[in-house]
Short mmCIF file of C-alpha atoms in Angstrom, two decimals:
data_model
loop_
_atom_site.label_atom_id
_atom_site.label_comp_id
_atom_site.label_asym_id
_atom_site.label_seq_id
_atom_site.Cartn_x
_atom_site.Cartn_y
_atom_site.Cartn_z
CA MET Y 112 -18.15 -102.80 35.76
CA THR Y 113 -21.43 -101.44 37.28
CA LEU Y 114 -24.04 -101.02 34.76
CA VAL Y 115 -27.38 -98.90 34.68
CA ALA Y 116 -30.08 -98.82 31.99
CA GLY Y 117 -32.22 -96.16 30.65
CA VAL Y 118 -35.41 -96.61 28.69
CA ASP Y 119 -37.48 -94.71 26.40
CA THR Y 120 -40.93 -95.71 25.92
CA SER Y 121 -42.08 -93.19 23.36
CA THR Y 122 -45.12 -92.52 21.00
CA GLN Y 123 -43.24 -94.37 17.99
CA SER Y 124 -40.90 -97.05 19.98
CA CYS Y 125 -39.06 -98.49 22.93
CA LYS Y 126 -35.08 -97.57 23.29
CA VAL Y 127 -32.85 -99.27 25.62
CA VAL Y 128 -29.54 -98.06 26.59
CA VAL Y 129 -26.89 -99.72 28.95
CA ARG Y 130 -24.23 -97.48 30.22
CA ASP Y 131 -21.42 -97.55 32.44
CA LEU Y 132 -22.20 -96.12 35.98
CA VAL Y 133 -18.66 -94.44 36.26
CA THR Y 134 -18.18 -93.35 33.03
CA GLY Y 135 -21.50 -93.23 31.03
CA ALA Y 136 -19.93 -95.11 28.23
CA LEU Y 137 -22.61 -96.65 26.23
CA VAL Y 138 -22.38 -100.51 26.73
CA ARG Y 139 -25.23 -101.63 24.33
CA HIS Y 140 -28.35 -100.81 22.99
CA GLY Y 141 -31.89 -102.22 21.50
CA SER Y 142 -35.07 -100.90 20.17
CA ALA Y 143 -38.50 -102.12 19.14
CA ARG Y 144 -41.22 -100.26 17.48
CA HIS Y 145 -44.53 -99.35 18.98
CA ALA Y 146 -47.97 -99.63 17.67
CA ASP Y 147 -49.42 -96.87 15.39
CA GLY Y 148 -52.42 -94.68 16.28
CA THR Y 149 -53.43 -92.17 18.95
CA GLU Y 150 -55.45 -95.03 20.95
CA VAL Y 151 -53.15 -98.15 21.94
CA ASP Y 152 -53.29 -101.18 24.50
CA PRO Y 153 -50.44 -100.77 26.90
CA ALA Y 154 -49.57 -104.49 26.21
CA HIS Y 155 -47.89 -103.30 23.34
CA TRP Y 156 -45.54 -101.03 25.28
CA GLU Y 157 -44.68 -104.20 27.57
CA SER Y 158 -44.09 -106.26 24.59
CA ALA Y 159 -41.75 -103.88 22.85
CA LEU Y 160 -39.96 -103.29 26.07
CA HIS Y 161 -39.31 -107.04 26.46
CA GLU Y 162 -38.17 -106.80 22.91
CA ALA Y 163 -36.02 -104.15 23.01
CA VAL Y 164 -34.48 -105.06 26.24
CA ALA Y 165 -33.39 -108.61 24.64
CA ARG Y 166 -31.99 -106.91 21.79
CA ALA Y 167 -29.81 -104.51 24.25
CA GLY Y 168 -28.32 -107.77 25.75
CA GLY Y 169 -30.82 -108.08 28.74
CA LEU Y 170 -30.91 -106.62 32.00
CA ASP Y 171 -29.72 -109.28 34.48
CA ASP Y 172 -26.20 -107.55 34.91
CA VAL Y 173 -27.69 -103.98 35.40
CA ALA Y 174 -27.86 -102.73 38.78
CA GLY Y 175 -30.07 -99.77 38.05
CA VAL Y 176 -32.93 -98.67 35.67
CA ALA Y 177 -35.22 -96.12 35.07
CA ILE Y 178 -37.93 -95.20 32.77
CA GLY Y 179 -38.77 -92.07 30.54
CA GLY Y 180 -41.60 -91.91 28.50
CA GLN Y 181 -44.57 -90.04 26.35
CA GLN Y 182 -46.49 -87.40 28.63
CA HIS Y 183 -50.21 -87.32 29.34
CA GLY Y 184 -51.28 -90.80 27.87
CA ALA Y 185 -54.20 -92.10 30.15
CA VAL Y 186 -53.86 -95.65 31.34
CA CYS Y 187 -56.93 -96.45 33.22
CA LEU Y 188 -56.87 -99.58 35.50
CA ASP Y 189 -59.65 -101.70 37.55
CA ASP Y 190 -59.53 -102.66 41.16
CA ASP Y 191 -57.55 -105.66 39.75
CA GLY Y 192 -54.57 -103.56 38.08
CA GLU Y 193 -56.34 -104.72 34.62
CA VAL Y 194 -56.38 -102.20 31.78
CA VAL Y 195 -60.02 -100.67 31.29
CA ARG Y 196 -59.70 -99.44 27.73
CA PRO Y 197 -56.58 -98.65 25.41
CA ALA Y 198 -54.63 -95.69 26.88
CA LEU Y 199 -55.47 -92.35 24.62
CA LEU Y 200 -52.24 -90.88 23.74
CA TRP Y 201 -51.20 -87.19 24.15
CA ASN Y 202 -51.85 -86.81 20.23
CA ASP Y 203 -55.44 -87.91 20.49
CA THR Y 204 -57.29 -84.81 19.89
CA ARG Y 205 -60.99 -86.33 20.72
CA SER Y 206 -61.00 -84.54 23.91
CA ALA Y 207 -60.60 -80.84 22.78
CA PRO Y 208 -64.47 -80.03 23.79
CA GLN Y 209 -63.77 -81.65 27.17
CA ALA Y 210 -60.84 -79.39 27.66
CA GLU Y 211 -62.71 -76.17 26.48
CA ARG Y 212 -65.53 -76.96 29.11
CA LEU Y 213 -62.72 -77.70 31.91
CA VAL Y 214 -61.57 -74.27 31.17
CA ALA Y 215 -64.54 -72.44 31.19
CA GLU Y 216 -66.07 -74.01 34.24
CA LEU Y 217 -63.01 -72.71 36.34
CA GLY Y 218 -61.21 -70.47 34.15
CA ALA Y 219 -57.68 -70.26 32.86
CA ASP Y 220 -56.47 -68.45 36.16
CA ALA Y 221 -57.46 -70.79 38.30
CA TRP Y 222 -55.99 -73.98 36.31
CA VAL Y 223 -53.32 -72.28 36.36
CA ALA Y 224 -52.80 -71.32 39.72
CA ALA Y 225 -53.70 -74.92 40.72
CA THR Y 226 -51.49 -77.01 38.10
CA GLY Y 227 -49.14 -74.50 36.34
CA SER Y 228 -51.19 -74.93 33.35
CA VAL Y 229 -54.10 -74.44 31.39
CA PRO Y 230 -55.54 -78.09 29.94
CA VAL Y 231 -55.58 -78.68 26.39
CA ALA Y 232 -56.60 -82.18 24.42
CA ALA Y 233 -53.46 -83.47 25.42
CA PHE Y 234 -53.86 -83.47 28.91
CA THR Y 235 -54.62 -86.53 30.81
CA VAL Y 236 -57.34 -84.82 32.71
CA THR Y 237 -59.18 -83.98 29.49
CA LYS Y 238 -59.19 -87.71 28.37
CA LEU Y 239 -60.68 -89.14 31.73
CA ALA Y 240 -63.64 -86.25 31.13
CA TRP Y 241 -63.85 -87.61 27.64
CA ILE Y 242 -64.13 -91.23 29.00
CA ALA Y 243 -66.85 -90.16 31.51
CA GLU Y 244 -68.83 -88.38 29.01
CA HIS Y 245 -68.81 -91.12 26.07
CA GLU Y 246 -67.91 -94.05 28.15
CA PRO Y 247 -69.51 -93.91 31.41
CA GLU Y 248 -69.38 -97.80 32.21
CA ASN Y 249 -65.73 -97.67 31.42
CA ALA Y 250 -65.38 -94.79 33.37
CA ARG Y 251 -67.13 -96.04 36.39
CA ARG Y 252 -64.73 -99.23 36.29
CA ILE Y 253 -61.48 -96.73 36.67
CA ALA Y 254 -60.05 -97.47 40.23
CA ALA Y 255 -56.68 -96.10 39.29
CA VAL Y 256 -54.91 -93.68 36.53
CA CYS Y 257 -51.28 -93.62 35.83
CA LEU Y 258 -49.25 -92.45 32.67
CA PRO Y 259 -47.12 -94.65 30.19
CA HIS Y 260 -43.69 -94.69 31.97
CA ASP Y 261 -45.71 -95.20 35.23
CA TRP Y 262 -47.60 -98.42 34.05
CA LEU Y 263 -44.32 -99.76 32.42
CA THR Y 264 -42.27 -99.36 35.49
CA TRP Y 265 -44.93 -101.11 37.43
CA ARG Y 266 -45.14 -104.05 34.65
CA LEU Y 267 -41.44 -104.32 34.81
CA ARG Y 268 -41.31 -104.64 38.34
CA GLY Y 269 -43.95 -107.40 38.41
CA ARG Y 270 -46.84 -105.25 39.56
CA GLU Y 271 -44.86 -105.14 43.08
CA GLY Y 272 -47.20 -103.66 45.69
CA GLY Y 273 -50.69 -103.98 43.50
CA LEU Y 274 -51.66 -100.68 42.83
CA ASP Y 275 -50.34 -99.30 45.58
CA GLY Y 276 -46.88 -99.93 44.12
CA ILE Y 277 -47.26 -97.59 41.19
CA VAL Y 278 -45.08 -94.33 41.42
CA THR Y 279 -44.30 -91.59 39.09
CA ASP Y 280 -42.29 -88.49 39.39
CA ARG Y 281 -43.13 -84.68 39.25
CA SER Y 282 -42.01 -84.00 35.40
CA ASP Y 283 -44.48 -86.54 34.17
CA ALA Y 284 -47.44 -85.79 36.73
CA SER Y 285 -47.24 -82.00 35.86
CA GLY Y 286 -48.69 -82.95 32.48
CA THR Y 287 -51.98 -84.70 33.85
CA GLY Y 288 -53.84 -81.35 34.79
CA TYR Y 289 -54.22 -82.74 37.96
CA PHE Y 290 -50.88 -82.08 40.01
CA ASP Y 291 -49.39 -78.99 41.42
CA PRO Y 292 -45.71 -79.00 40.85
CA VAL Y 293 -45.09 -76.43 43.45
CA THR Y 294 -46.46 -78.33 46.17
CA GLY Y 295 -45.63 -81.56 44.59
CA ASP Y 296 -49.36 -83.15 45.29
CA HIS Y 297 -52.17 -84.21 43.28
CA ARG Y 298 -55.09 -82.47 43.14
CA HIS Y 299 -57.92 -84.89 43.56
CA ASP Y 300 -60.66 -82.37 43.24
CA LEU Y 301 -59.65 -81.84 39.61
CA LEU Y 302 -59.45 -85.76 38.80
CA VAL Y 303 -62.99 -85.71 40.48
CA ARG Y 304 -64.11 -82.85 38.32
CA ALA Y 305 -63.04 -84.48 34.84
CA LEU Y 306 -63.81 -88.20 35.70
CA GLY Y 307 -66.76 -88.08 37.82
CA HIS Y 308 -65.12 -89.94 40.71
CA ASP Y 309 -61.90 -90.31 42.83
CA ALA Y 310 -59.43 -92.91 41.72
CA GLN Y 311 -55.71 -93.95 43.05
CA LEU Y 312 -52.69 -91.95 41.64
CA PRO Y 313 -48.97 -93.13 41.51
CA ARG Y 314 -47.12 -92.23 44.65
CA VAL Y 315 -44.55 -89.18 43.51
CA LEU Y 316 -40.88 -89.74 44.19
CA ALA Y 317 -38.25 -87.38 44.36
CA PRO Y 318 -36.07 -87.03 41.66
CA SER Y 319 -33.41 -89.49 43.02
CA GLY Y 320 -35.85 -91.68 44.42
CA SER Y 321 -36.29 -95.22 43.92
CA VAL Y 322 -38.28 -98.62 44.25
CA GLN Y 323 -36.99 -102.07 44.21
CA TRP Y 324 -37.05 -104.68 41.43
CA GLY Y 325 -35.41 -107.57 43.38
CA GLU Y 326 -31.86 -106.54 43.80
CA ARG Y 327 -31.97 -103.71 41.08
CA THR Y 328 -32.71 -100.11 41.98
CA VAL Y 329 -35.72 -98.56 39.93
CA GLY Y 330 -35.94 -94.95 39.33
CA ALA Y 331 -38.83 -92.72 39.42
CA GLY Y 332 -38.71 -92.31 35.71
CA MET Y 333 -39.58 -89.08 33.96
CA GLY Y 334 -41.50 -87.44 31.14
CA ASP Y 335 -39.63 -87.41 27.74
CA ASN Y 336 -38.92 -83.78 27.69
CA ALA Y 337 -37.49 -83.76 30.93
CA ALA Y 338 -35.70 -86.80 30.17
CA ALA Y 339 -34.36 -85.23 26.97
CA ALA Y 340 -32.94 -82.36 29.16
CA LEU Y 341 -31.22 -84.27 31.65
CA GLY Y 342 -29.93 -86.76 28.75
CA VAL Y 343 -28.51 -83.75 26.81
CA ASP Y 344 -27.12 -82.19 29.68
CA ALA Y 345 -28.53 -78.83 28.67
CA GLY Y 346 -28.71 -77.13 32.24
CA ASP Y 347 -30.48 -74.03 31.70
CA GLU Y 348 -30.13 -73.71 28.13
CA VAL Y 349 -33.34 -73.75 25.77
CA VAL Y 350 -33.84 -76.73 23.90
CA VAL Y 351 -35.82 -77.56 20.78
CA SER Y 352 -36.71 -81.26 20.59
CA LEU Y 353 -38.11 -82.24 17.23
CA GLY Y 354 -39.64 -85.76 17.15
CA THR Y 355 -43.30 -86.68 16.43
CA SER Y 356 -43.82 -83.37 18.29
CA GLY Y 357 -42.02 -80.59 18.34
CA THR Y 358 -41.15 -78.88 21.74
CA ALA Y 359 -39.32 -75.83 23.42
CA PHE Y 360 -38.42 -75.85 26.94
CA ALA Y 361 -35.78 -74.77 29.49
CA ARG Y 362 -35.43 -75.39 33.18
CA SER Y 363 -36.35 -72.47 35.65
CA ALA Y 364 -36.05 -72.05 39.16
CA VAL Y 365 -39.27 -70.55 39.31
CA PRO Y 366 -42.81 -71.90 37.83
CA SER Y 367 -44.53 -70.68 34.87
CA ARG Y 368 -47.99 -69.01 35.13
CA ASP Y 369 -49.27 -68.69 31.63
CA THR Y 370 -52.72 -68.02 31.53
CA SER Y 371 -52.72 -67.66 27.90
CA GLY Y 372 -51.95 -71.50 27.83
CA ALA Y 373 -49.37 -71.25 25.40
CA VAL Y 374 -46.46 -72.39 28.20
CA ALA Y 375 -47.28 -75.50 30.12
CA GLY Y 376 -45.93 -74.98 33.66
CA PHE Y 377 -44.48 -78.41 33.84
CA ALA Y 378 -41.52 -79.71 36.41
CA ASP Y 379 -38.16 -80.95 35.50
CA ALA Y 380 -36.53 -84.05 36.35
CA THR Y 381 -33.70 -82.25 38.77
CA GLY Y 382 -36.58 -80.70 41.55
CA ALA Y 383 -36.95 -77.20 39.18
CA PHE Y 384 -39.48 -76.62 36.59
CA LEU Y 385 -39.54 -77.09 33.12
CA PRO Y 386 -41.72 -74.46 31.12
CA LEU Y 387 -42.39 -75.61 28.16
CA VAL Y 388 -44.11 -74.97 24.71
CA CYS Y 389 -45.66 -77.96 22.22
CA THR Y 390 -46.53 -78.34 18.62
CA LEU Y 391 -48.06 -81.53 17.35
CA ASN Y 392 -46.19 -81.34 14.27
CA ALA Y 393 -42.54 -81.62 13.93
CA ALA Y 394 -40.73 -84.73 12.19
CA ARG Y 395 -44.04 -85.90 10.59
CA VAL Y 396 -44.24 -82.70 8.49
CA LEU Y 397 -41.04 -84.10 6.75
CA ASP Y 398 -42.43 -87.36 6.55
CA ALA Y 399 -45.39 -85.94 4.76
CA ALA Y 400 -43.37 -84.11 2.49
CA CYS Y 401 -41.43 -87.02 1.25
CA ALA Y 402 -44.48 -88.98 0.76
CA LEU Y 403 -45.69 -86.06 -1.38
CA LEU Y 404 -42.58 -85.88 -3.52
CA GLY Y 405 -41.92 -89.62 -3.49
CA VAL Y 406 -38.07 -89.15 -2.09
CA ASP Y 407 -36.39 -90.10 1.04
CA HIS Y 408 -35.43 -87.96 3.81
CA ALA Y 409 -31.80 -87.59 2.18
CA ARG Y 410 -33.23 -86.39 -1.19
CA LEU Y 411 -35.99 -84.14 0.77
CA ALA Y 412 -32.96 -82.25 2.70
CA GLU Y 413 -31.06 -81.76 -0.70
CA LEU Y 414 -34.59 -80.31 -2.55
CA ALA Y 415 -34.74 -78.03 0.33
CA LEU Y 416 -31.25 -76.83 0.33
CA ALA Y 417 -31.36 -76.13 -3.42
CA ALA Y 418 -34.26 -73.67 -3.00
CA PRO Y 419 -33.93 -70.02 -1.64
CA SER Y 420 -34.48 -68.90 1.61
CA GLY Y 421 -38.20 -68.30 2.05
CA ALA Y 422 -39.17 -70.67 -1.05
CA ASP Y 423 -39.99 -67.75 -2.97
CA GLY Y 424 -43.19 -67.06 -1.02
CA LEU Y 425 -44.20 -70.71 -0.81
CA VAL Y 426 -45.58 -71.25 2.96
CA MET Y 427 -46.75 -74.43 4.34
CA LEU Y 428 -48.65 -74.29 7.33
CA PRO Y 429 -47.97 -77.26 9.48
CA TYR Y 430 -50.84 -78.39 10.95
CA LEU Y 431 -51.29 -82.08 9.66
CA ALA Y 432 -52.58 -83.57 12.80
CA GLY Y 433 -54.63 -80.70 14.31
CA GLU Y 434 -52.44 -78.32 16.69
CA ARG Y 435 -51.56 -77.47 20.08
CA THR Y 436 -49.60 -74.03 19.78
CA PRO Y 437 -51.75 -72.52 18.47
CA ASN Y 438 -54.36 -74.56 20.23
CA LEU Y 439 -56.21 -75.84 17.12
CA PRO Y 440 -57.06 -79.55 17.82
CA LEU Y 441 -59.30 -80.04 14.73
CA ALA Y 442 -57.23 -77.81 12.17
CA THR Y 443 -55.72 -78.94 8.70
CA GLY Y 444 -52.67 -77.69 7.22
CA GLY Y 445 -52.41 -75.43 4.29
CA LEU Y 446 -49.71 -74.69 1.43
CA LEU Y 447 -50.08 -71.00 0.55
CA GLY Y 448 -48.71 -68.55 -2.12
CA LEU Y 449 -48.16 -71.23 -4.33
CA ASP Y 450 -47.49 -69.72 -8.04
CA LEU Y 451 -45.88 -70.89 -11.39
CA SER Y 452 -42.60 -69.61 -9.97
CA ASN Y 453 -42.51 -71.94 -7.15
CA ALA Y 454 -44.48 -74.95 -8.03
CA THR Y 455 -41.50 -77.29 -7.98
CA PRO Y 456 -40.00 -80.02 -5.45
CA ALA Y 457 -37.69 -77.83 -4.24
CA HIS Y 458 -39.62 -75.21 -3.15
CA LEU Y 459 -41.99 -77.54 -1.75
CA ALA Y 460 -39.51 -79.01 0.53
CA ARG Y 461 -38.02 -76.07 1.54
CA ALA Y 462 -41.39 -74.65 2.79
CA ALA Y 463 -41.92 -77.83 4.65
CA VAL Y 464 -38.95 -77.70 6.80
CA GLU Y 465 -39.42 -73.85 7.11
CA GLY Y 466 -43.02 -74.57 7.88
CA MET Y 467 -42.09 -77.03 10.94
CA LEU Y 468 -39.07 -74.79 12.05
CA CYS Y 469 -41.50 -71.56 12.02
CA GLY Y 470 -44.25 -73.30 14.34
CA VAL Y 471 -41.40 -74.05 16.74
CA ALA Y 472 -39.78 -70.29 16.54
CA ASP Y 473 -43.22 -69.30 17.81
CA ALA Y 474 -43.11 -71.74 20.80
CA LEU Y 475 -39.53 -69.92 21.45
CA ASP Y 476 -41.29 -66.67 21.20
CA ALA Y 477 -43.81 -68.06 23.87
CA LEU Y 478 -41.10 -69.00 25.99
CA ALA Y 479 -39.39 -65.61 25.75
CA ALA Y 480 -42.55 -64.06 26.42
CA GLN Y 481 -42.49 -65.43 29.97
CA GLY Y 482 -38.91 -63.94 30.71
CA LYS Y 483 -36.84 -67.00 29.24
CA VAL Y 484 -33.81 -65.14 27.38
CA VAL Y 485 -33.54 -67.37 24.18
CA ASP Y 486 -30.02 -66.49 23.15
CA GLY Y 487 -29.20 -70.03 21.67
CA VAL Y 488 -30.87 -73.40 21.16
CA ARG Y 489 -29.86 -77.04 21.75
CA LEU Y 490 -31.49 -78.92 19.07
CA VAL Y 491 -32.25 -82.89 19.55
CA GLY Y 492 -34.60 -85.22 18.24
CA GLY Y 493 -35.18 -87.11 14.85
CA ALA Y 494 -35.70 -84.48 12.59
CA ALA Y 495 -32.33 -82.75 14.23
CA SER Y 496 -29.92 -84.92 12.05
CA SER Y 497 -31.55 -83.59 8.73
CA PRO Y 498 -28.62 -81.27 7.17
CA ALA Y 499 -31.94 -79.14 5.92
CA VAL Y 500 -33.22 -78.52 9.19
CA GLN Y 501 -29.58 -78.01 10.42
CA ALA Y 502 -29.18 -75.28 8.00
CA ILE Y 503 -32.29 -73.57 7.79
CA ALA Y 504 -32.75 -73.79 12.14
CA PRO Y 505 -30.43 -70.63 12.57
CA ILE Y 506 -32.03 -68.92 9.75
CA VAL Y 507 -35.51 -69.19 11.37
CA PHE Y 508 -34.39 -68.86 14.88
CA GLY Y 509 -32.23 -65.91 14.59
CA VAL Y 510 -29.77 -67.42 17.43
CA PRO Y 511 -26.94 -70.09 17.37
CA VAL Y 512 -27.97 -73.68 17.43
CA THR Y 513 -26.11 -76.33 18.81
CA VAL Y 514 -26.70 -80.05 17.88
CA PRO Y 515 -25.22 -83.00 20.31
CA PRO Y 516 -23.98 -86.22 18.58
CA PRO Y 517 -26.59 -88.23 17.53
CA GLY Y 518 -27.92 -90.41 20.37
CA GLU Y 519 -31.04 -91.58 22.17
CA TYR Y 520 -31.39 -88.81 24.91
CA VAL Y 521 -34.70 -89.83 26.61
CA ALA Y 522 -33.06 -93.03 27.08
CA ASP Y 523 -29.64 -91.61 28.35
CA GLY Y 524 -31.73 -89.06 30.57
CA ALA Y 525 -33.57 -92.32 32.37
CA ALA Y 526 -30.19 -93.98 32.57
CA ARG Y 527 -28.38 -90.66 34.07
CA GLN Y 528 -31.70 -90.85 36.44
CA ALA Y 529 -30.97 -94.56 37.37
CA ALA Y 530 -27.34 -93.77 38.43
CA TRP Y 531 -28.57 -91.01 40.51
CA ALA Y 532 -30.92 -93.32 42.20
CA LEU Y 533 -28.13 -95.99 42.43
CA THR Y 534 -25.73 -93.74 44.22
CA GLY Y 535 -27.40 -90.57 45.54
CA GLU Y 536 -25.16 -88.44 43.14
CA ARG Y 537 -26.23 -87.01 40.06
CA PRO Y 538 -23.78 -88.40 37.14
CA THR Y 539 -21.60 -85.98 35.25
CA TRP Y 540 -21.10 -87.98 31.92
CA PRO Y 541 -19.80 -86.63 29.11
CA LEU Y 542 -21.87 -86.78 25.71
CA ASP Y 543 -20.42 -89.48 23.04
CA GLY Y 544 -19.38 -86.98 21.14
CA ASP Y 545 -18.60 -82.86 20.29
CA LEU Y 546 -21.58 -80.11 20.03
CA LEU Y 547 -21.84 -79.34 16.35
CA THR Y 548 -22.67 -75.25 16.46
CA LEU Y 549 -24.60 -73.73 13.72
CA GLU Y 550 -24.86 -70.14 12.55
CA ALA Y 551 -26.09 -68.47 9.55
CA PRO Y 552 -27.52 -64.96 8.92
CA HIS Y 553 -31.09 -64.62 9.96
CA ASP Y 554 -33.72 -64.21 7.71
CA PRO Y 555 -36.83 -62.44 9.42
CA ALA Y 556 -38.88 -62.31 6.19
CA VAL Y 557 -39.25 -66.12 6.38
CA ARG Y 558 -41.00 -65.96 9.86
CA ALA Y 559 -42.97 -62.54 8.87
CA ARG Y 560 -44.13 -64.51 5.73
CA TYR Y 561 -45.08 -67.50 7.80
CA ALA Y 562 -46.92 -65.13 10.30
CA GLU Y 563 -49.23 -63.47 7.46
CA ALA Y 564 -50.13 -67.04 5.92
CA ARG Y 565 -50.93 -67.99 9.51
CA GLU Y 566 -53.15 -65.58 10.33
CA HIS Y 567 -55.02 -65.82 6.76
CA TRP Y 568 -55.12 -69.60 7.26
CA LEU Y 569 -56.83 -68.90 11.02
CA ALA Y 570 -59.18 -66.63 9.35
CA ARG Y 571 -60.21 -69.27 7.06
CA LEU Y 572 -60.23 -72.09 9.74
CA GLY Y 573 -62.63 -69.77 11.42
#
């Protein structure tokens, strides 16, 4: 039996799956936690990778491996390949002023023409601009910049080739703010604009491209959303992923060109494009509701399903960590419409689930505005397993929702890529179970009330 491995180096943890090359059957798996925070020493990721690999039974018998990972994180290296400072992650919003400055300097149209996206605080280019402005000595030391999955792939291979040995793929590179997903070229002029000087960037491999780690084939890796789309075998279906962040995305044969900034014009892991809308707040909205109510997630779901659709007018604006869609990096959340009739745990639980899903529904609207037909949604991510989320999602989205069996789909996508790199053919593995199709009558009043509350809250935020 020939084996391949896929790794998910996500915000919260590292997951490893080992699968049979021919059938895709799961052979073993392991995981390890990551350090908390929006600024992390990459050494923690490497330590977690080794721990997760050990728990998955090691990689000695694996023929191919690939790593999928959180996008945008700025891993800055000096001439010797050492980390200059802790990596600023996608959810670190301190670079919002730099994002505004960069957009103002060139204009949204020019950024979209160059990179497919309007930079926001999540993007790597804005983080480099923040370092240049606030830590000029560190900025001057930066000789190379890469992303979390790039760096971990390089470290896994023993830093083979020095800085010249760092590789990436189109999907992850397209989230930096200095890469053109249409031409496949880095835009060093945009890097210089942010950082103040040029730096070495990873070599971009084709979707089935590879490098070697001893006798093993190592795939290009990819960004987490591109990996999830590959892992869940979504094809052209719209995917909503409810992890730390909430994302809505779909494969497209043509690049996105949204000058409003709502839709990021990313690349996918197959050679096509992946227009994507991201909200900063998804599963952790439910975590916060659990903390407020002093319950676990199972009880939160029970409470939410005990309250009526619309929570009798109680609305949660889930901007608990700022927000990216809409672009409000310094915003806070709000609870509106509270009165004596809905001041109950059940109503609060319902408002939390509906608020999270309404934010994602706004993301679906943004995709639709770019021409994507949203006639169904495939729901993945940790929060997708919640019975309340499953029941309420079709009510809010207004379309059928399918939920694949529970799995580590970013790691699975990486395993599929490893198999592709090893054999030259993209695998057609089945999922590990049946899709669950969920339908419910659409209740447009939920989103109407949410939109009203959102506009009121935005006016308050000024």
